[in-house]
mmCIF file of C-alpha atoms in Angstrom:
data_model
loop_
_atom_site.group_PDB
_atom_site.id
_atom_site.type_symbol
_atom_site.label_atom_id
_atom_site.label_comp_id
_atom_site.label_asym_id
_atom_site.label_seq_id
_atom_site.Cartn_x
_atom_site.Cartn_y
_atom_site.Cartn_z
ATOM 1 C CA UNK R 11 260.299 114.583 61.548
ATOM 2 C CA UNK R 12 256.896 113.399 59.845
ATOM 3 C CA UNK R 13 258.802 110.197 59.709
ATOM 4 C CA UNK R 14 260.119 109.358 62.589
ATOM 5 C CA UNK R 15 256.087 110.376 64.316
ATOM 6 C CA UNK R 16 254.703 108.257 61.723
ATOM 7 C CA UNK R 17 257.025 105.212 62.669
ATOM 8 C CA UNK R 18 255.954 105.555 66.113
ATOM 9 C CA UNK R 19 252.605 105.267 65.283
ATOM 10 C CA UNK R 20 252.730 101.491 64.132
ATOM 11 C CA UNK R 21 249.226 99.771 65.130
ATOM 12 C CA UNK R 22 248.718 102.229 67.849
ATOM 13 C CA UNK R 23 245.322 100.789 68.025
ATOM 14 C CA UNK R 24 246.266 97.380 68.766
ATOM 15 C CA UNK R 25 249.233 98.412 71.084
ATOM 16 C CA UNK R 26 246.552 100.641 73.417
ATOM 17 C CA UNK R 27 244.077 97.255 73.521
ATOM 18 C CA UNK R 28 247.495 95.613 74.976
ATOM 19 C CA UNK R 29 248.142 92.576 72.537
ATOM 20 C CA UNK R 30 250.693 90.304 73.558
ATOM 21 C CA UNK R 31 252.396 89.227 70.363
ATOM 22 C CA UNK R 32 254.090 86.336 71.701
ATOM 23 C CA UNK R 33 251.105 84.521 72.925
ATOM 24 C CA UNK R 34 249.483 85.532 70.141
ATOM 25 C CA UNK R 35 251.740 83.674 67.997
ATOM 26 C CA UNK R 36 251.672 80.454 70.155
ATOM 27 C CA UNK R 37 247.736 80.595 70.436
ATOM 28 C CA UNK R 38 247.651 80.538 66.912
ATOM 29 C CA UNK R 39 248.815 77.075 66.997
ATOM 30 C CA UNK R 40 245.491 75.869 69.181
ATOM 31 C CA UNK R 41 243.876 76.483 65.401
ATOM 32 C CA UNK R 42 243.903 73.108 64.191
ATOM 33 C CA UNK R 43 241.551 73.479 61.244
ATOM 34 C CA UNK R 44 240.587 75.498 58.871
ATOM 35 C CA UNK R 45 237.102 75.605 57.597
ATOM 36 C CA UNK R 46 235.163 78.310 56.121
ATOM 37 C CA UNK R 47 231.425 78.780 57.776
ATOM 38 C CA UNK R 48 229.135 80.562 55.164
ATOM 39 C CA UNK R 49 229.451 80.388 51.366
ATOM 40 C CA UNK R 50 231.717 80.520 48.962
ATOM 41 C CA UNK R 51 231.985 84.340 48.842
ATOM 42 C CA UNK R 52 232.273 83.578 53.436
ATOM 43 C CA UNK R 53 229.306 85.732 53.647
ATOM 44 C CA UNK R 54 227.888 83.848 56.985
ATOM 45 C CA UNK R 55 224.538 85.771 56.909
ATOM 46 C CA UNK R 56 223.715 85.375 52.790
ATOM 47 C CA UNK R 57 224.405 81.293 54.075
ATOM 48 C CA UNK R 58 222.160 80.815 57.186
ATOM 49 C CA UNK R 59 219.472 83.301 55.629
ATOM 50 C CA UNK R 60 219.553 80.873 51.864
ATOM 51 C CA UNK R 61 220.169 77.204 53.438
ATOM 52 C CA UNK R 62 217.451 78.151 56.701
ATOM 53 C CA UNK R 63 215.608 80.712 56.678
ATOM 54 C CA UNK R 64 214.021 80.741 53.703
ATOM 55 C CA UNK R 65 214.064 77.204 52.847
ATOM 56 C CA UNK R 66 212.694 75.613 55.992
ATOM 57 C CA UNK R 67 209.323 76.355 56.611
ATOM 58 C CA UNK R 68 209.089 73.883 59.851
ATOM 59 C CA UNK R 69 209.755 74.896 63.184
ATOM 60 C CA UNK R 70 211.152 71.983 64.544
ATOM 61 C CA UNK R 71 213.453 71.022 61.649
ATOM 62 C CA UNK R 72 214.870 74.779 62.104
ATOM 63 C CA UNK R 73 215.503 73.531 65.976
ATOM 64 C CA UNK R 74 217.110 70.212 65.104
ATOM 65 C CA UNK R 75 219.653 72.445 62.729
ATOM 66 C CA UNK R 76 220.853 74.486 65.933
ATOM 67 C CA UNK R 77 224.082 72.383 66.178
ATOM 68 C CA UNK R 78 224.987 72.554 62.205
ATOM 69 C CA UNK R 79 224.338 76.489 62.617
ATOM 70 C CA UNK R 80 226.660 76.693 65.389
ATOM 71 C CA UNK R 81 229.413 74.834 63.752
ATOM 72 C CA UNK R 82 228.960 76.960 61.089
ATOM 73 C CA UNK R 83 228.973 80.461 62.928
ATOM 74 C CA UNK R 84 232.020 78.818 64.935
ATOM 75 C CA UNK R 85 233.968 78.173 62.003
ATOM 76 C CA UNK R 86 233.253 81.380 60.838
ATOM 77 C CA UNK R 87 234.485 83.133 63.216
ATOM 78 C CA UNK R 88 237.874 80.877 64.178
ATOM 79 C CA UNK R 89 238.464 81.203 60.774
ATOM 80 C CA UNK R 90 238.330 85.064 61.207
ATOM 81 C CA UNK R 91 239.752 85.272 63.682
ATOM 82 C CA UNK R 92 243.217 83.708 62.597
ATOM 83 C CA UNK R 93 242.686 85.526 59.450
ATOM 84 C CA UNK R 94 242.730 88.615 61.065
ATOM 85 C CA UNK R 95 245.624 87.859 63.393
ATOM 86 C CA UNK R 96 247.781 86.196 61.407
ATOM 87 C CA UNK R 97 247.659 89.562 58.963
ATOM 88 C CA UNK R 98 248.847 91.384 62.049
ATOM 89 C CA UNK R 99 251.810 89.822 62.799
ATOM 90 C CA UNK R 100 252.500 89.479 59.118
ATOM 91 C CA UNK R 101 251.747 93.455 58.332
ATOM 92 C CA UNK R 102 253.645 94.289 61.616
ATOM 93 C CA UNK R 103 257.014 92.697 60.378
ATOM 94 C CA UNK R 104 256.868 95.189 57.814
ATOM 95 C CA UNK R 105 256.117 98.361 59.564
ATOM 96 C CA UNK R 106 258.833 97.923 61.994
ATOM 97 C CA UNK R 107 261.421 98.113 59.516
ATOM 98 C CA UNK R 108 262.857 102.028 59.345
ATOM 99 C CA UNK R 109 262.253 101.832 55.566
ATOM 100 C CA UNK R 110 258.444 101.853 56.214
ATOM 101 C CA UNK R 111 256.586 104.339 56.763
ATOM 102 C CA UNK R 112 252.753 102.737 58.313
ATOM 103 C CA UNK R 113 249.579 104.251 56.722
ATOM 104 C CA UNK R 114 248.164 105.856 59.747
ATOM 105 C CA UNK R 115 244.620 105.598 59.755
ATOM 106 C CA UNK R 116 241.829 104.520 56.695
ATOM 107 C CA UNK R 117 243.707 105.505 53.633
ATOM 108 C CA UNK R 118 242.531 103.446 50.382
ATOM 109 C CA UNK R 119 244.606 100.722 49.178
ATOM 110 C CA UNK R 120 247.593 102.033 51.425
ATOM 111 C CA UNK R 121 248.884 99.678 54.129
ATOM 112 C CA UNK R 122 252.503 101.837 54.339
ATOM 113 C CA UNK R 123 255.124 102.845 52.285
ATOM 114 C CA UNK R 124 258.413 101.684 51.037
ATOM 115 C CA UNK R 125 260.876 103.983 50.465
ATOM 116 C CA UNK R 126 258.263 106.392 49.404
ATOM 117 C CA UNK R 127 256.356 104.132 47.371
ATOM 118 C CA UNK R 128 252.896 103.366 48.566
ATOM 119 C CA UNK R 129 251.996 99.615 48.902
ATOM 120 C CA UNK R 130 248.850 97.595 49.454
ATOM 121 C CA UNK R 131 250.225 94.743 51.168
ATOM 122 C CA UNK R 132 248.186 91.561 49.982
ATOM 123 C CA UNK R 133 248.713 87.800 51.970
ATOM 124 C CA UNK R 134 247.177 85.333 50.108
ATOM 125 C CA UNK R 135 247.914 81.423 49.416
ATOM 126 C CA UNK R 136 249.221 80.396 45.975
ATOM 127 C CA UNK R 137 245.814 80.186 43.747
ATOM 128 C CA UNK R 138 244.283 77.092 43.149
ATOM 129 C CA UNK R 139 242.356 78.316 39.796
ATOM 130 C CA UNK R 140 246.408 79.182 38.383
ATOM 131 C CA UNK R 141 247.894 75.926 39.630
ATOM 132 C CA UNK R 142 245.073 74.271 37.903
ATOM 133 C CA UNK R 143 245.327 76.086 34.540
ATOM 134 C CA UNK R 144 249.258 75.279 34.799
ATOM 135 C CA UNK R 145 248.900 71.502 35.827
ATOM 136 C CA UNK R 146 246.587 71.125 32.834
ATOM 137 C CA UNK R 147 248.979 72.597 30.824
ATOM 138 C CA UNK R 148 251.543 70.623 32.406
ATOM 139 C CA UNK R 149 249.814 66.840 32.742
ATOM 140 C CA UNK R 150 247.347 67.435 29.903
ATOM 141 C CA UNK R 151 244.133 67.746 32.428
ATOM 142 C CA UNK R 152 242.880 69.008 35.171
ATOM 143 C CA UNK R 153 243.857 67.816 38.697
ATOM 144 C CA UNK R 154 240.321 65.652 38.618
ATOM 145 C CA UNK R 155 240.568 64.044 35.835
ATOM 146 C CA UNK R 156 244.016 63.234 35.731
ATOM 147 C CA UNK R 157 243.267 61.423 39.226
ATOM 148 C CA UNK R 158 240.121 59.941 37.799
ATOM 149 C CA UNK R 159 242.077 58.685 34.758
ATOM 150 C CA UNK R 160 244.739 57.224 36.938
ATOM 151 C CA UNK R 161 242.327 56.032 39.449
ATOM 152 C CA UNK R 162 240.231 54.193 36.637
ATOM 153 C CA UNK R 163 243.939 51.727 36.060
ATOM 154 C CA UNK R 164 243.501 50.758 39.608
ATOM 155 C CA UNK R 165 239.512 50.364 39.928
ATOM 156 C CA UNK R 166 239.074 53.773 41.931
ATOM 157 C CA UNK R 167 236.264 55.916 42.005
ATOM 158 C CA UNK R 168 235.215 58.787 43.719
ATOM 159 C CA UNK R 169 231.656 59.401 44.407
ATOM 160 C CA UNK R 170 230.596 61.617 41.185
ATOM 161 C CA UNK R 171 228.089 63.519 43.593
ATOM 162 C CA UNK R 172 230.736 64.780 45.799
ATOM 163 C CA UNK R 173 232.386 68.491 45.555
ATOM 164 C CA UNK R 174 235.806 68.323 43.298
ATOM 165 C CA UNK R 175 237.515 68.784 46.324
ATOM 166 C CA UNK R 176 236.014 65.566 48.110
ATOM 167 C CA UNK R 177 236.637 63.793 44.963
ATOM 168 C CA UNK R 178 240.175 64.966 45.003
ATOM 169 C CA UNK R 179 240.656 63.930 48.718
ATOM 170 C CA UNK R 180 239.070 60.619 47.929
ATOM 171 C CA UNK R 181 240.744 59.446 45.293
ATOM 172 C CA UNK R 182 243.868 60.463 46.907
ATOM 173 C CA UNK R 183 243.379 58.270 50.023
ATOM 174 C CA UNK R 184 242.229 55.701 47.803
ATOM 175 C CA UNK R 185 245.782 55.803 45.709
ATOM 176 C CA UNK R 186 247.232 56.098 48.834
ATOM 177 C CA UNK R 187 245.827 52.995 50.510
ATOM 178 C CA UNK R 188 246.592 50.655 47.217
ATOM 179 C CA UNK R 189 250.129 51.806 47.058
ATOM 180 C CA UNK R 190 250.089 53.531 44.409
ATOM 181 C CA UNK R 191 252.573 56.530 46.121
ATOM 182 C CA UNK R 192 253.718 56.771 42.716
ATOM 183 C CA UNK R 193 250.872 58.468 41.321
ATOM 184 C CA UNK R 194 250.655 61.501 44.246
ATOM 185 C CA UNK R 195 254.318 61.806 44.109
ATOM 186 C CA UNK R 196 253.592 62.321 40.475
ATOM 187 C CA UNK R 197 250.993 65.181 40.939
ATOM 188 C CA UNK R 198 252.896 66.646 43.672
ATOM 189 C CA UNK R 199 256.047 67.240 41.586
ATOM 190 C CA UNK R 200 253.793 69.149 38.962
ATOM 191 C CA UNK R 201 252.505 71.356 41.579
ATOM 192 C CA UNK R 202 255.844 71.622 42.978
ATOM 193 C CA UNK R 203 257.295 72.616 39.426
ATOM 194 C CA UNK R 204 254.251 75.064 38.595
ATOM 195 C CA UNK R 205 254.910 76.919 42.036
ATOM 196 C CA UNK R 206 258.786 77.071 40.800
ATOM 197 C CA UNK R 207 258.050 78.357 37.359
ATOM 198 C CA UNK R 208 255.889 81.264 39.384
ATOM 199 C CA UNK R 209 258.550 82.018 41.299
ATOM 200 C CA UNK R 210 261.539 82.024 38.124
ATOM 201 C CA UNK R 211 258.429 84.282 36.434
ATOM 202 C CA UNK R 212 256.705 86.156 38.738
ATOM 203 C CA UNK R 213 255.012 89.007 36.289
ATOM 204 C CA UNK R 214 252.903 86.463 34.651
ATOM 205 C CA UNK R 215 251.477 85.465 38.211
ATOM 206 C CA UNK R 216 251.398 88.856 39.370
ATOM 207 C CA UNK R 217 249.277 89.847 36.069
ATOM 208 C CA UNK R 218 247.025 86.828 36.699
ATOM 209 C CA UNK R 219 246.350 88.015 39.943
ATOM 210 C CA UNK R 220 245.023 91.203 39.050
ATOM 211 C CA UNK R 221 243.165 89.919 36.303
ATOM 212 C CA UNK R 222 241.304 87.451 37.985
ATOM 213 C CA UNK R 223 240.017 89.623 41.251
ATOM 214 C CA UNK R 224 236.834 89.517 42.665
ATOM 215 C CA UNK R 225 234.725 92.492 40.626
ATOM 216 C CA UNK R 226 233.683 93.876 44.761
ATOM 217 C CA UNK R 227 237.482 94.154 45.691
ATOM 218 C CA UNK R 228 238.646 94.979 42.255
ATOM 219 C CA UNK R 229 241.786 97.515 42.537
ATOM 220 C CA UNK R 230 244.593 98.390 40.553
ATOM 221 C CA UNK R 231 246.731 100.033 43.176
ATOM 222 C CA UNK R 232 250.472 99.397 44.186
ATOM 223 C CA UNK R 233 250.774 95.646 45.399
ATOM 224 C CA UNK R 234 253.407 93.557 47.626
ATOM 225 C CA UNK R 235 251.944 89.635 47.485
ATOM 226 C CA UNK R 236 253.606 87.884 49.804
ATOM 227 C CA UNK R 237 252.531 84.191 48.469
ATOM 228 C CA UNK R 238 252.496 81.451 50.943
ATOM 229 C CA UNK R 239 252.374 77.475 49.841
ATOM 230 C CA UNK R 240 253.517 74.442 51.706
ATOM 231 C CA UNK R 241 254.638 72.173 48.529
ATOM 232 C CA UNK R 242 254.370 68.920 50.282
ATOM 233 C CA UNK R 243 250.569 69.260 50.709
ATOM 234 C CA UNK R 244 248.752 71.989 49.266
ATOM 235 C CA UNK R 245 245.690 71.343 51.533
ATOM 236 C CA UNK R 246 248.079 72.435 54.514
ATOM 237 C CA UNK R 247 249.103 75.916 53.071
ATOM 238 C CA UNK R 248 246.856 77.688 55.458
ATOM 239 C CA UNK R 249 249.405 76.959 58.540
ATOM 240 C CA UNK R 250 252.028 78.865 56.720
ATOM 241 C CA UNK R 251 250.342 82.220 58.197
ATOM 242 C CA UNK R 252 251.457 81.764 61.473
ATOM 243 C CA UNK R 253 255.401 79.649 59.998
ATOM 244 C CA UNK R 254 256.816 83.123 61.249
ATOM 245 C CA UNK R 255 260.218 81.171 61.241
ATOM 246 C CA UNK R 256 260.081 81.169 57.314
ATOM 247 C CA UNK R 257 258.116 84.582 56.944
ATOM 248 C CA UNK R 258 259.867 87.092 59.018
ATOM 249 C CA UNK R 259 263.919 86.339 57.196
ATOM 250 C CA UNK R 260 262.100 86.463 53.760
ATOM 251 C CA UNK R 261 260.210 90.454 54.655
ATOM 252 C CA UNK R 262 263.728 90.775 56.522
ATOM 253 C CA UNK R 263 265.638 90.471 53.245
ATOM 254 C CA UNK R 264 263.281 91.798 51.225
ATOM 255 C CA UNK R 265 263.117 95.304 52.508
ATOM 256 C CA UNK R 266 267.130 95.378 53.243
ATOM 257 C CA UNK R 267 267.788 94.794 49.503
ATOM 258 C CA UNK R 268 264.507 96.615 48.248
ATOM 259 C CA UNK R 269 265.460 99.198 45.037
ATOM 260 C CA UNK R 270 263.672 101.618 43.005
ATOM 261 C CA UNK R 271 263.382 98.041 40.300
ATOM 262 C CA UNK R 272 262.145 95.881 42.720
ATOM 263 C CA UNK R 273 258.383 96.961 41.972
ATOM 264 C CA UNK R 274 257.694 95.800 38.511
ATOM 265 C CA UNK R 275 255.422 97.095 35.919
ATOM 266 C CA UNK R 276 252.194 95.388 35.766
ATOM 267 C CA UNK R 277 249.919 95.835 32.686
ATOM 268 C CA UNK R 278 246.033 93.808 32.675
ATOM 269 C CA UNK R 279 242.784 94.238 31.333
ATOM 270 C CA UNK R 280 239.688 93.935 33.569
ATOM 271 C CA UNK R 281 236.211 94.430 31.977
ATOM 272 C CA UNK R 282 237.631 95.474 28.965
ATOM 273 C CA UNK R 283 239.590 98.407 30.541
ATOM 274 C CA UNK R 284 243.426 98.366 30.816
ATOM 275 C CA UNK R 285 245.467 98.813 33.900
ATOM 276 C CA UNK R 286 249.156 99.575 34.688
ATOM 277 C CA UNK R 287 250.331 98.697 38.332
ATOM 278 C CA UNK R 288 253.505 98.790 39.751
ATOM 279 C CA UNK R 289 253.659 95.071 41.911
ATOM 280 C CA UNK R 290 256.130 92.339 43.314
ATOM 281 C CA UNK R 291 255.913 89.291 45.122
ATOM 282 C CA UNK R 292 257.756 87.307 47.972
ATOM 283 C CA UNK R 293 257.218 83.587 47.715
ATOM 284 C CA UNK R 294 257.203 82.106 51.440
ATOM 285 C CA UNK R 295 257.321 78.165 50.327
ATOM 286 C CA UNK R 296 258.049 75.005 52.508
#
């Protein structure tokens, strides 16, 4: 009886605010970028307060920053925004299966159960620091300096002051102007086979990704990743929140074949202490 209430009580919050799912998932479409405002941790306050508040001291260079400020609150909060939504509609294709019970309410680490099983359901793009250690492993260095190496055959540089990223774009366009399709095609594969080895060996991810979290969200609870990466461009992987054409049959299956083996047995260290967590993952790739 608990059951059948609790099932009935899937995002009752959202439901009484009247959300319209299916314009939801086309206005998530009208997002057609995705850059984080504030720093690296997306702390938009820490970021305005360190770049302008305490560092310029003159009024009227604070005034002529009003349009960079408002790009960055703006992509702050579009950013958030899809973030937030996008989790919905993801969470939601869980809890509407009958074998899932919602968390109702604030209850640590608990988005709903599975068969009795409690589950922290994390969404999350394939990691760039693991794809890097694995394409190093892979082409012998990093994703810089293997394009740097192959750039140097062809005369192309990237600008040495630029973010690794930047230089990565750069020297991608660059290869991409001369020609040399040969070279990306190249890279690509290697990412392409590091996200396949993940997916034939999914414990070693899933141990990497507890041993590598954030020491504010730290947790060693129950988790379900569900791992999303477009393999054509890895840039683009962000628009694979709202691919609900690819997401919803992979949840679908997942839960209608889901067993009492399907969460595995995580062990990891984190500041010296050892963990055991019961995890799994569900690989949502184009």
């Amino acid at each position: 009886m608990l059951d059948r209430y609790l099932q009935g009580k899937n995002h009752e919050w959202y439901t009484s605010i009247g959300v319209d799912e299916e314009k939801l998932k086309d206005d998530l479409y009208k997002v057609q970028y995705y850059a984080w405002g504030g720093d690296q941790n997306n702390s938009l306050d820490k970021h305005l307060v360190s770049r302008y508040v305490k560092v310029i001291s003159e009024y009227d260079e604070l005034v002529s920053k009003q349009g960079e400020i408002a790009n960055n609150a703006w992509n702050y909060v579009q950013n958030s925004w899809y973030n937030n939504w996008t989790s919905y509609l993801i969470e939601s294709l869980f809890k509407r299966h009958p074998r899932v019970i919602s968390a109702v309410g604030e209850i640590k680490s608990v988005d709903f159960f599975i068969d009795d099983y409690p589950v922290d359901l994390k969404v999350t793009f394939f990691p760039n620091q693991y794809m890097e250690e694995k394409i190093k492993a892979k082409l012998g260095k990093g994703i810089l300096s293997w394009l740097k190496s192959k750039g140097k055959e062809f005369g192309i540089t990237a600008c040495s002051d630029d973010s690794e990223s930047q230089q990565i774009y750069a020297l991608t366009e660059k290869l991409s102007e001369q020609g040399r399709n040969d070279v990306i095609k190249a890279l690509n594969d290697a990412k392409s086979g590091v996200i396949k080895d993940a997916q034939n060996n999914p414990v070693e991810l899933m141990t990497w990704l507890y041993a590598h979290q954030g020491e504010m969200r730290f947790g060693a609870e129950n988790r379900l990743f569900v791992i999303l990466a477009d393999s054509t461009d890895m840039n683009q992987s962000w628009k694979m929140k709202r691919a609900f054409s690819l997401i919803e049959p992979k949840v679908q299956n997942y839960l209608d074949t889901f067993t009492n083996e399907s969460l595995k047995k995580i062990g990891f260290s984190f500041k010296k202490q050892n963990y055991t967590s019961l995890a799994d993952v569900i690989f949502v790739v184009k």
